[in-house]
JSON list of C-alpha atoms in Angstrom, two decimals:
[
{"chain": "I", "resi": 20, "resn": "GLY", "atom": "CA", "xyz": [-4.73, 6.92, -14.01]},
{"chain": "I", "resi": 21, "resn": "ALA", "atom": "CA", "xyz": [-5.51, 8.98, -10.99]},
{"chain": "I", "resi": 22, "resn": "VAL", "atom": "CA", "xyz": [-2.73, 10.94, -9.40]},
{"chain": "I", "resi": 23, "resn": "VAL", "atom": "CA", "xyz": [-2.05, 11.41, -5.74]},
{"chain": "I", "resi": 24, "resn": "SER", "atom": "CA", "xyz": [0.59, 13.92, -4.80]},
{"chain": "I", "resi": 25, "resn": "GLN", "atom": "CA", "xyz": [2.41, 13.84, -1.49]},
{"chain": "I", "resi": 26, "resn": "HIS", "atom": "CA", "xyz": [4.65, 16.56, -0.16]},
{"chain": "I", "resi": 27, "resn": "PRO", "atom": "CA", "xyz": [7.37, 16.81, 0.98]},
{"chain": "I", "resi": 28, "resn": "SER", "atom": "CA", "xyz": [9.21, 13.79, -0.38]},
{"chain": "I", "resi": 29, "resn": "ARG", "atom": "CA", "xyz": [11.94, 14.09, 2.21]},
{"chain": "I", "resi": 30, "resn": "VAL", "atom": "CA", "xyz": [12.17, 15.97, 5.46]},
{"chain": "I", "resi": 31, "resn": "ILE", "atom": "CA", "xyz": [14.73, 16.12, 8.22]},
{"chain": "I", "resi": 32, "resn": "CYS", "atom": "CA", "xyz": [13.65, 17.64, 11.49]},
{"chain": "I", "resi": 33, "resn": "LYS", "atom": "CA", "xyz": [14.98, 18.06, 14.97]},
{"chain": "I", "resi": 34, "resn": "SER", "atom": "CA", "xyz": [13.72, 15.97, 17.82]},
{"chain": "I", "resi": 35, "resn": "GLY", "atom": "CA", "xyz": [10.77, 17.63, 19.52]},
{"chain": "I", "resi": 36, "resn": "THR", "atom": "CA", "xyz": [9.54, 19.54, 16.51]},
{"chain": "I", "resi": 37, "resn": "SER", "atom": "CA", "xyz": [6.43, 18.83, 14.42]},
{"chain": "I", "resi": 38, "resn": "VAL", "atom": "CA", "xyz": [6.26, 17.94, 10.76]},
{"chain": "I", "resi": 39, "resn": "LYS", "atom": "CA", "xyz": [3.28, 18.24, 8.44]},
{"chain": "I", "resi": 40, "resn": "ILE", "atom": "CA", "xyz": [2.86, 16.00, 5.41]},
{"chain": "I", "resi": 41, "resn": "GLU", "atom": "CA", "xyz": [0.33, 16.80, 2.73]},
{"chain": "I", "resi": 42, "resn": "CYS", "atom": "CA", "xyz": [-1.54, 14.37, 0.50]},
{"chain": "I", "resi": 43, "resn": "ARG", "atom": "CA", "xyz": [-3.56, 15.63, -2.44]},
{"chain": "I", "resi": 44, "resn": "SER", "atom": "CA", "xyz": [-5.73, 13.80, -4.92]},
{"chain": "I", "resi": 45, "resn": "LEU", "atom": "CA", "xyz": [-5.19, 15.79, -8.08]},
{"chain": "I", "resi": 46, "resn": "ASP", "atom": "CA", "xyz": [-7.90, 14.63, -10.42]},
{"chain": "I", "resi": 47, "resn": "PHE", "atom": "CA", "xyz": [-10.64, 13.10, -8.31]},
{"chain": "I", "resi": 48, "resn": "GLN", "atom": "CA", "xyz": [-12.39, 13.77, -5.05]},
{"chain": "I", "resi": 49, "resn": "ALA", "atom": "CA", "xyz": [-11.48, 11.48, -2.20]},
{"chain": "I", "resi": 50, "resn": "THR", "atom": "CA", "xyz": [-13.80, 11.32, 0.76]},
{"chain": "I", "resi": 51, "resn": "THR", "atom": "CA", "xyz": [-11.47, 8.78, 2.29]},
{"chain": "I", "resi": 52, "resn": "MET", "atom": "CA", "xyz": [-7.70, 8.69, 2.33]},
{"chain": "I", "resi": 53, "resn": "PHE", "atom": "CA", "xyz": [-5.36, 6.38, 4.14]},
{"chain": "I", "resi": 54, "resn": "TRP", "atom": "CA", "xyz": [-2.03, 6.91, 5.84]},
{"chain": "I", "resi": 55, "resn": "TYR", "atom": "CA", "xyz": [0.56, 4.17, 5.99]},
{"chain": "I", "resi": 56, "resn": "ARG", "atom": "CA", "xyz": [3.93, 3.79, 7.58]},
{"chain": "I", "resi": 57, "resn": "GLN", "atom": "CA", "xyz": [6.65, 1.62, 6.12]},
{"chain": "I", "resi": 58, "resn": "PHE", "atom": "CA", "xyz": [9.96, 0.58, 7.66]},
{"chain": "I", "resi": 59, "resn": "PRO", "atom": "CA", "xyz": [12.82, -0.49, 5.40]},
{"chain": "I", "resi": 60, "resn": "LYS", "atom": "CA", "xyz": [12.13, -3.74, 3.59]},
{"chain": "I", "resi": 61, "resn": "GLN", "atom": "CA", "xyz": [8.87, -4.20, 5.43]},
{"chain": "I", "resi": 62, "resn": "SER", "atom": "CA", "xyz": [5.21, -4.01, 4.57]},
{"chain": "I", "resi": 63, "resn": "LEU", "atom": "CA", "xyz": [2.90, -1.02, 4.63]},
{"chain": "I", "resi": 64, "resn": "MET", "atom": "CA", "xyz": [1.25, -0.68, 8.00]},
{"chain": "I", "resi": 65, "resn": "LEU", "atom": "CA", "xyz": [-2.03, 1.18, 8.00]},
{"chain": "I", "resi": 66, "resn": "MET", "atom": "CA", "xyz": [-1.98, 3.97, 10.55]},
{"chain": "I", "resi": 67, "resn": "ALA", "atom": "CA", "xyz": [-5.31, 5.64, 10.07]},
{"chain": "I", "resi": 68, "resn": "THR", "atom": "CA", "xyz": [-8.23, 6.31, 7.79]},
{"chain": "I", "resi": 69, "resn": "SER", "atom": "CA", "xyz": [-8.73, 9.97, 7.01]},
{"chain": "I", "resi": 70, "resn": "ASN", "atom": "CA", "xyz": [-12.38, 10.93, 6.57]},
{"chain": "I", "resi": 71, "resn": "GLU", "atom": "CA", "xyz": [-13.36, 14.18, 4.91]},
{"chain": "I", "resi": 72, "resn": "GLY", "atom": "CA", "xyz": [-15.21, 16.43, 7.33]},
{"chain": "I", "resi": 73, "resn": "SER", "atom": "CA", "xyz": [-14.94, 14.11, 10.30]},
{"chain": "I", "resi": 74, "resn": "LYS", "atom": "CA", "xyz": [-12.44, 12.61, 12.68]},
{"chain": "I", "resi": 75, "resn": "ALA", "atom": "CA", "xyz": [-9.88, 10.16, 11.47]},
{"chain": "I", "resi": 76, "resn": "THR", "atom": "CA", "xyz": [-10.11, 6.52, 12.44]},
{"chain": "I", "resi": 77, "resn": "TYR", "atom": "CA", "xyz": [-6.88, 5.23, 13.92]},
{"chain": "I", "resi": 78, "resn": "GLU", "atom": "CA", "xyz": [-5.61, 1.67, 13.89]},
{"chain": "I", "resi": 79, "resn": "GLN", "atom": "CA", "xyz": [-4.89, -0.06, 17.14]},
{"chain": "I", "resi": 80, "resn": "GLY", "atom": "CA", "xyz": [-1.63, 1.04, 18.66]},
{"chain": "I", "resi": 81, "resn": "VAL", "atom": "CA", "xyz": [-1.38, 4.31, 16.73]},
{"chain": "I", "resi": 82, "resn": "GLU", "atom": "CA", "xyz": [-1.31, 7.39, 18.96]},
{"chain": "I", "resi": 83, "resn": "LYS", "atom": "CA", "xyz": [-3.86, 9.83, 17.65]},
{"chain": "I", "resi": 84, "resn": "ASP", "atom": "CA", "xyz": [-2.39, 12.72, 19.62]},
{"chain": "I", "resi": 85, "resn": "LYS", "atom": "CA", "xyz": [0.98, 12.12, 18.06]},
{"chain": "I", "resi": 86, "resn": "PHE", "atom": "CA", "xyz": [-0.18, 11.61, 14.50]},
{"chain": "I", "resi": 87, "resn": "LEU", "atom": "CA", "xyz": [-2.73, 14.32, 13.84]},
{"chain": "I", "resi": 88, "resn": "ILE", "atom": "CA", "xyz": [-4.80, 13.90, 10.71]},
{"chain": "I", "resi": 89, "resn": "ASN", "atom": "CA", "xyz": [-6.89, 16.56, 9.09]},
{"chain": "I", "resi": 90, "resn": "HIS", "atom": "CA", "xyz": [-9.06, 16.04, 6.01]},
{"chain": "I", "resi": 91, "resn": "ALA", "atom": "CA", "xyz": [-10.59, 19.43, 5.47]},
{"chain": "I", "resi": 92, "resn": "SER", "atom": "CA", "xyz": [-11.43, 19.08, 1.80]},
{"chain": "I", "resi": 93, "resn": "LEU", "atom": "CA", "xyz": [-12.18, 16.37, -0.73]},
{"chain": "I", "resi": 94, "resn": "THR", "atom": "CA", "xyz": [-8.71, 16.66, -2.20]},
{"chain": "I", "resi": 95, "resn": "LEU", "atom": "CA", "xyz": [-6.43, 17.21, 0.76]},
{"chain": "I", "resi": 96, "resn": "SER", "atom": "CA", "xyz": [-5.47, 15.24, 3.83]},
{"chain": "I", "resi": 97, "resn": "THR", "atom": "CA", "xyz": [-2.61, 16.16, 6.13]},
{"chain": "I", "resi": 98, "resn": "LEU", "atom": "CA", "xyz": [-0.65, 14.13, 8.63]},
{"chain": "I", "resi": 99, "resn": "THR", "atom": "CA", "xyz": [1.21, 16.01, 11.33]},
{"chain": "I", "resi": 100, "resn": "VAL", "atom": "CA", "xyz": [3.81, 14.16, 13.34]},
{"chain": "I", "resi": 101, "resn": "THR", "atom": "CA", "xyz": [3.92, 16.05, 16.61]},
{"chain": "I", "resi": 102, "resn": "SER", "atom": "CA", "xyz": [6.89, 16.21, 18.94]},
{"chain": "I", "resi": 103, "resn": "ALA", "atom": "CA", "xyz": [8.84, 13.96, 16.64]},
{"chain": "I", "resi": 104, "resn": "HIS", "atom": "CA", "xyz": [11.45, 11.60, 18.01]},
{"chain": "I", "resi": 105, "resn": "PRO", "atom": "CA", "xyz": [14.08, 9.50, 16.24]},
{"chain": "I", "resi": 106, "resn": "GLU", "atom": "CA", "xyz": [11.85, 6.41, 16.46]},
{"chain": "I", "resi": 107, "resn": "ASP", "atom": "CA", "xyz": [9.31, 8.25, 14.29]},
{"chain": "I", "resi": 108, "resn": "SER", "atom": "CA", "xyz": [11.80, 8.20, 11.43]},
{"chain": "I", "resi": 109, "resn": "SER", "atom": "CA", "xyz": [10.14, 6.21, 8.68]},
{"chain": "I", "resi": 110, "resn": "PHE", "atom": "CA", "xyz": [8.60, 6.29, 5.23]},
{"chain": "I", "resi": 111, "resn": "TYR", "atom": "CA", "xyz": [5.04, 7.64, 5.35]},
{"chain": "I", "resi": 112, "resn": "ILE", "atom": "CA", "xyz": [2.72, 7.03, 2.40]},
{"chain": "I", "resi": 113, "resn": "CYS", "atom": "CA", "xyz": [-0.80, 8.20, 1.76]},
{"chain": "I", "resi": 114, "resn": "SER", "atom": "CA", "xyz": [-3.36, 6.73, -0.56]},
{"chain": "I", "resi": 115, "resn": "ALA", "atom": "CA", "xyz": [-6.71, 7.64, -2.01]},
{"chain": "I", "resi": 116, "resn": "THR", "atom": "CA", "xyz": [-9.04, 5.05, -3.45]},
{"chain": "I", "resi": 117, "resn": "ARG", "atom": "CA", "xyz": [-11.23, 5.10, -6.49]},
{"chain": "I", "resi": 118, "resn": "ASP", "atom": "CA", "xyz": [-14.23, 2.88, -7.09]},
{"chain": "I", "resi": 119, "resn": "ARG", "atom": "CA", "xyz": [-13.77, 0.86, -10.27]},
{"chain": "I", "resi": 120, "resn": "GLY", "atom": "CA", "xyz": [-17.13, -0.89, -10.07]},
{"chain": "I", "resi": 121, "resn": "GLN", "atom": "CA", "xyz": [-16.07, -4.43, -9.29]},
{"chain": "I", "resi": 122, "resn": "TYR", "atom": "CA", "xyz": [-13.20, -3.33, -7.13]},
{"chain": "I", "resi": 123, "resn": "THR", "atom": "CA", "xyz": [-11.55, -0.39, -5.47]},
{"chain": "I", "resi": 124, "resn": "GLU", "atom": "CA", "xyz": [-8.16, 0.75, -6.70]},
{"chain": "I", "resi": 125, "resn": "ALA", "atom": "CA", "xyz": [-5.74, 2.53, -4.38]},
{"chain": "I", "resi": 126, "resn": "PHE", "atom": "CA", "xyz": [-3.51, 5.29, -5.70]},
{"chain": "I", "resi": 127, "resn": "PHE", "atom": "CA", "xyz": [-0.51, 6.15, -3.61]},
{"chain": "I", "resi": 128, "resn": "GLY", "atom": "CA", "xyz": [1.45, 9.30, -3.08]},
{"chain": "I", "resi": 129, "resn": "GLN", "atom": "CA", "xyz": [5.18, 9.30, -3.66]},
{"chain": "I", "resi": 130, "resn": "GLY", "atom": "CA", "xyz": [5.82, 8.89, 0.04]},
{"chain": "I", "resi": 131, "resn": "THR", "atom": "CA", "xyz": [7.65, 11.06, 2.56]},
{"chain": "I", "resi": 132, "resn": "ARG", "atom": "CA", "xyz": [10.89, 9.93, 4.11]},
{"chain": "I", "resi": 133, "resn": "LEU", "atom": "CA", "xyz": [11.04, 11.47, 7.57]},
{"chain": "I", "resi": 134, "resn": "THR", "atom": "CA", "xyz": [14.31, 11.57, 9.44]},
{"chain": "I", "resi": 135, "resn": "VAL", "atom": "CA", "xyz": [14.27, 12.88, 12.99]},
{"chain": "I", "resi": 136, "resn": "VAL", "atom": "CA", "xyz": [17.67, 13.85, 14.34]},
{"chain": "L", "resi": 2, "resn": "GLY", "atom": "CA", "xyz": [-7.25, -10.48, 13.38]},
{"chain": "L", "resi": 3, "resn": "GLN", "atom": "CA", "xyz": [-5.90, -10.59, 9.89]},
{"chain": "L", "resi": 4, "resn": "SER", "atom": "CA", "xyz": [-2.75, -12.05, 8.46]},
{"chain": "L", "resi": 5, "resn": "LEU", "atom": "CA", "xyz": [-1.32, -12.30, 4.98]},
{"chain": "L", "resi": 6, "resn": "GLU", "atom": "CA", "xyz": [1.78, -14.36, 4.35]},
{"chain": "L", "resi": 7, "resn": "GLN", "atom": "CA", "xyz": [4.10, -14.15, 1.37]},
{"chain": "L", "resi": 8, "resn": "PRO", "atom": "CA", "xyz": [7.56, -15.51, 0.70]},
{"chain": "L", "resi": 9, "resn": "SER", "atom": "CA", "xyz": [10.11, -12.90, 1.67]},
{"chain": "L", "resi": 10, "resn": "GLU", "atom": "CA", "xyz": [12.33, -13.21, -1.39]},
{"chain": "L", "resi": 11, "resn": "VAL", "atom": "CA", "xyz": [12.24, -14.75, -4.84]},
{"chain": "L", "resi": 12, "resn": "THR", "atom": "CA", "xyz": [15.03, -14.79, -7.41]},
{"chain": "L", "resi": 13, "resn": "ALA", "atom": "CA", "xyz": [14.59, -15.57, -11.08]},
{"chain": "L", "resi": 14, "resn": "VAL", "atom": "CA", "xyz": [16.36, -14.99, -14.38]},
{"chain": "L", "resi": 15, "resn": "GLU", "atom": "CA", "xyz": [15.30, -12.69, -17.16]},
{"chain": "L", "resi": 16, "resn": "GLY", "atom": "CA", "xyz": [12.69, -14.25, -19.42]},
{"chain": "L", "resi": 17, "resn": "ALA", "atom": "CA", "xyz": [11.53, -16.75, -16.82]},
{"chain": "L", "resi": 18, "resn": "ILE", "atom": "CA", "xyz": [8.15, -17.14, -15.14]},
{"chain": "L", "resi": 19, "resn": "VAL", "atom": "CA", "xyz": [7.75, -16.61, -11.41]},
{"chain": "L", "resi": 20, "resn": "GLN", "atom": "CA", "xyz": [4.83, -17.15, -9.07]},
{"chain": "L", "resi": 21, "resn": "ILE", "atom": "CA", "xyz": [4.42, -15.23, -5.83]},
{"chain": "L", "resi": 22, "resn": "ASN", "atom": "CA", "xyz": [2.02, -16.82, -3.38]},
{"chain": "L", "resi": 23, "resn": "CYS", "atom": "CA", "xyz": [-0.18, -15.18, -0.78]},
{"chain": "L", "resi": 24, "resn": "THR", "atom": "CA", "xyz": [-2.14, -16.95, 1.93]},
{"chain": "L", "resi": 25, "resn": "TYR", "atom": "CA", "xyz": [-4.50, -14.95, 4.05]},
{"chain": "L", "resi": 26, "resn": "GLN", "atom": "CA", "xyz": [-6.65, -15.19, 7.10]},
{"chain": "L", "resi": 27, "resn": "THR", "atom": "CA", "xyz": [-9.37, -12.63, 7.52]},
{"chain": "L", "resi": 28, "resn": "SER", "atom": "CA", "xyz": [-13.03, -12.34, 8.31]},
{"chain": "L", "resi": 29, "resn": "GLY", "atom": "CA", "xyz": [-15.38, -10.77, 5.80]},
{"chain": "L", "resi": 30, "resn": "PHE", "atom": "CA", "xyz": [-13.05, -11.29, 2.86]},
{"chain": "L", "resi": 31, "resn": "TYR", "atom": "CA", "xyz": [-14.01, -9.17, -0.15]},
{"chain": "L", "resi": 32, "resn": "GLY", "atom": "CA", "xyz": [-11.12, -9.26, -2.59]},
{"chain": "L", "resi": 33, "resn": "LEU", "atom": "CA", "xyz": [-7.38, -9.63, -3.12]},
{"chain": "L", "resi": 34, "resn": "SER", "atom": "CA", "xyz": [-5.24, -7.03, -4.83]},
{"chain": "L", "resi": 35, "resn": "TRP", "atom": "CA", "xyz": [-1.62, -6.98, -5.89]},
{"chain": "L", "resi": 36, "resn": "TYR", "atom": "CA", "xyz": [0.73, -4.00, -5.82]},
{"chain": "L", "resi": 37, "resn": "GLN", "atom": "CA", "xyz": [4.27, -3.45, -7.05]},
{"chain": "L", "resi": 38, "resn": "GLN", "atom": "CA", "xyz": [6.71, -1.19, -5.27]},
{"chain": "L", "resi": 39, "resn": "HIS", "atom": "CA", "xyz": [10.18, -0.24, -6.46]},
{"chain": "L", "resi": 40, "resn": "ASP", "atom": "CA", "xyz": [12.73, 0.82, -3.88]},
{"chain": "L", "resi": 41, "resn": "GLY", "atom": "CA", "xyz": [11.94, 4.28, -2.57]},
{"chain": "L", "resi": 42, "resn": "GLY", "atom": "CA", "xyz": [8.80, 4.51, -4.68]},
{"chain": "L", "resi": 43, "resn": "ALA", "atom": "CA", "xyz": [5.08, 4.36, -4.25]},
{"chain": "L", "resi": 44, "resn": "PRO", "atom": "CA", "xyz": [3.11, 1.13, -4.62]},
{"chain": "L", "resi": 45, "resn": "THR", "atom": "CA", "xyz": [1.27, 0.81, -7.90]},
{"chain": "L", "resi": 46, "resn": "PHE", "atom": "CA", "xyz": [-1.76, -1.33, -8.61]},
{"chain": "L", "resi": 47, "resn": "LEU", "atom": "CA", "xyz": [-1.26, -4.49, -10.65]},
{"chain": "L", "resi": 48, "resn": "SER", "atom": "CA", "xyz": [-4.32, -6.69, -10.40]},
{"chain": "L", "resi": 49, "resn": "TYR", "atom": "CA", "xyz": [-7.44, -7.58, -8.47]},
{"chain": "L", "resi": 50, "resn": "ASN", "atom": "CA", "xyz": [-9.41, -10.77, -7.83]},
{"chain": "L", "resi": 51, "resn": "GLY", "atom": "CA", "xyz": [-12.85, -10.73, -6.29]},
{"chain": "L", "resi": 52, "resn": "LEU", "atom": "CA", "xyz": [-13.93, -14.10, -7.60]},
{"chain": "L", "resi": 53, "resn": "ASP", "atom": "CA", "xyz": [-12.16, -17.42, -7.91]},
{"chain": "L", "resi": 54, "resn": "GLY", "atom": "CA", "xyz": [-10.05, -17.85, -10.98]},
{"chain": "L", "resi": 55, "resn": "LEU", "atom": "CA", "xyz": [-7.39, -16.21, -13.04]},
{"chain": "L", "resi": 56, "resn": "GLU", "atom": "CA", "xyz": [-7.22, -12.58, -14.10]},
{"chain": "L", "resi": 57, "resn": "GLU", "atom": "CA", "xyz": [-4.77, -11.77, -16.87]},
{"chain": "L", "resi": 58, "resn": "THR", "atom": "CA", "xyz": [-3.28, -8.35, -17.51]},
{"chain": "L", "resi": 59, "resn": "GLY", "atom": "CA", "xyz": [-0.48, -8.48, -20.02]},
{"chain": "L", "resi": 60, "resn": "ARG", "atom": "CA", "xyz": [2.56, -10.23, -18.58]},
{"chain": "L", "resi": 61, "resn": "PHE", "atom": "CA", "xyz": [0.97, -10.31, -15.13]},
{"chain": "L", "resi": 62, "resn": "SER", "atom": "CA", "xyz": [-1.79, -12.65, -14.02]},
{"chain": "L", "resi": 63, "resn": "SER", "atom": "CA", "xyz": [-3.37, -13.14, -10.63]},
{"chain": "L", "resi": 64, "resn": "PHE", "atom": "CA", "xyz": [-5.26, -16.08, -9.24]},
{"chain": "L", "resi": 65, "resn": "LEU", "atom": "CA", "xyz": [-7.61, -16.47, -6.32]},
{"chain": "L", "resi": 66, "resn": "SER", "atom": "CA", "xyz": [-9.11, -19.44, -4.51]},
{"chain": "L", "resi": 67, "resn": "ARG", "atom": "CA", "xyz": [-11.48, -18.18, -1.85]},
{"chain": "L", "resi": 68, "resn": "SER", "atom": "CA", "xyz": [-12.07, -21.65, -0.44]},
{"chain": "L", "resi": 69, "resn": "ASP", "atom": "CA", "xyz": [-8.32, -22.08, 0.13]},
{"chain": "L", "resi": 70, "resn": "SER", "atom": "CA", "xyz": [-7.74, -18.46, 1.26]},
{"chain": "L", "resi": 71, "resn": "TYR", "atom": "CA", "xyz": [-4.96, -18.38, -1.27]},
{"chain": "L", "resi": 72, "resn": "GLY", "atom": "CA", "xyz": [-3.89, -16.37, -4.23]},
{"chain": "L", "resi": 73, "resn": "TYR", "atom": "CA", "xyz": [-0.86, -15.84, -6.39]},
{"chain": "L", "resi": 74, "resn": "LEU", "atom": "CA", "xyz": [0.67, -13.36, -8.77]},
{"chain": "L", "resi": 75, "resn": "LEU", "atom": "CA", "xyz": [2.24, -14.81, -11.91]},
{"chain": "L", "resi": 76, "resn": "LEU", "atom": "CA", "xyz": [4.83, -12.80, -13.75]},
{"chain": "L", "resi": 77, "resn": "GLN", "atom": "CA", "xyz": [5.83, -13.99, -17.21]},
{"chain": "L", "resi": 78, "resn": "GLU", "atom": "CA", "xyz": [8.69, -13.03, -19.51]},
{"chain": "L", "resi": 79, "resn": "LEU", "atom": "CA", "xyz": [10.51, -11.46, -16.62]},
{"chain": "L", "resi": 80, "resn": "GLN", "atom": "CA", "xyz": [12.43, -8.28, -17.27]},
{"chain": "L", "resi": 81, "resn": "MET", "atom": "CA", "xyz": [15.07, -6.57, -15.19]},
{"chain": "L", "resi": 82, "resn": "LYS", "atom": "CA", "xyz": [12.65, -3.75, -14.44]},
{"chain": "L", "resi": 83, "resn": "ASP", "atom": "CA", "xyz": [10.38, -6.24, -12.67]},
{"chain": "L", "resi": 84, "resn": "SER", "atom": "CA", "xyz": [12.84, -6.32, -9.79]},
{"chain": "L", "resi": 85, "resn": "ALA", "atom": "CA", "xyz": [10.76, -4.83, -7.00]},
{"chain": "L", "resi": 86, "resn": "SER", "atom": "CA", "xyz": [8.70, -5.73, -3.97]},
{"chain": "L", "resi": 87, "resn": "TYR", "atom": "CA", "xyz": [5.26, -7.22, -4.53]},
{"chain": "L", "resi": 88, "resn": "PHE", "atom": "CA", "xyz": [2.47, -7.02, -1.99]},
{"chain": "L", "resi": 89, "resn": "CYS", "atom": "CA", "xyz": [-0.85, -8.78, -1.84]},
{"chain": "L", "resi": 90, "resn": "ALA", "atom": "CA", "xyz": [-3.59, -6.87, -0.04]},
{"chain": "L", "resi": 91, "resn": "VAL", "atom": "CA", "xyz": [-7.02, -7.89, 1.17]},
{"chain": "L", "resi": 92, "resn": "SER", "atom": "CA", "xyz": [-10.11, -5.78, 1.32]},
{"chain": "L", "resi": 93, "resn": "ARG", "atom": "CA", "xyz": [-13.05, -6.68, 3.53]},
{"chain": "L", "resi": 94, "resn": "THR", "atom": "CA", "xyz": [-16.78, -6.32, 3.09]},
{"chain": "L", "resi": 95, "resn": "GLY", "atom": "CA", "xyz": [-18.07, -3.03, 4.41]},
{"chain": "L", "resi": 96, "resn": "THR", "atom": "CA", "xyz": [-14.65, -1.43, 4.14]},
{"chain": "L", "resi": 97, "resn": "ALA", "atom": "CA", "xyz": [-13.76, -2.31, 0.60]},
{"chain": "L", "resi": 98, "resn": "SER", "atom": "CA", "xyz": [-11.50, 0.70, 0.16]},
{"chain": "L", "resi": 99, "resn": "LYS", "atom": "CA", "xyz": [-9.39, -0.17, 3.19]},
{"chain": "L", "resi": 100, "resn": "LEU", "atom": "CA", "xyz": [-6.48, -2.45, 2.38]},
{"chain": "L", "resi": 101, "resn": "THR", "atom": "CA", "xyz": [-4.42, -4.66, 4.63]},
{"chain": "L", "resi": 102, "resn": "PHE", "atom": "CA", "xyz": [-1.10, -5.50, 3.05]},
{"chain": "L", "resi": 103, "resn": "GLY", "atom": "CA", "xyz": [0.82, -8.74, 3.08]},
{"chain": "L", "resi": 104, "resn": "THR", "atom": "CA", "xyz": [4.37, -9.13, 4.27]},
{"chain": "L", "resi": 105, "resn": "GLY", "atom": "CA", "xyz": [5.73, -8.46, 0.80]},
{"chain": "L", "resi": 106, "resn": "THR", "atom": "CA", "xyz": [7.95, -10.43, -1.56]},
{"chain": "L", "resi": 107, "resn": "ARG", "atom": "CA", "xyz": [11.15, -8.99, -2.89]},
{"chain": "L", "resi": 108, "resn": "LEU", "atom": "CA", "xyz": [11.74, -10.18, -6.45]},
{"chain": "L", "resi": 109, "resn": "GLN", "atom": "CA", "xyz": [15.24, -10.06, -7.86]},
{"chain": "L", "resi": 110, "resn": "VAL", "atom": "CA", "xyz": [15.53, -10.60, -11.60]},
{"chain": "L", "resi": 111, "resn": "MET", "atom": "CA", "xyz": [18.98, -11.56, -12.82]},
{"chain": "L", "resi": 112, "resn": "LEU", "atom": "CA", "xyz": [20.55, -11.75, -16.25]}
]
């Protein structure tokens, strides 16, 4: 199956600093990637749709100036959490989708556990 | 808006059969997918239903009734390694690659 690689898997940062998370599709080109946030024992909440070569589309309630998304190539999307605060601590997961004809299959990165201290 | 409801927890013994239900409310429904996620891991694709009926993939099967806005995931011959969280996810027409996930069901398989 397709592989999506996410880096780093864990990061601890100080309050007020910025953190960049990378998401790469390793064996297929992804014009669209998605960024999710997941709190412990809860569902995946879609934050934004990352579009190659254009601006990301953010879900309602997600601050686009705080969660900067860049999708500069067909294999790489980055999420930058700017001026991080403890409430930003969470599990962030990216996904890239692949058309299977009758349906679309999502492949997820390993996730990044962000802890802001 | 959209909503997908699942039972929060299910417990079953090894070798048993368990059914995880998903009811959804959404406009422009396209299909229902199921994903498995182990603690600390990434979700992985299990099954997809675009049409009514049952899809079988090994020990896992998934069912969809579009008229009832309802689906379920059936896990047979449960194994300890099946202990995980299971999420249904809907895709909508026009944005078929964009998934909205259900509340998730935590399955605990016991000896």
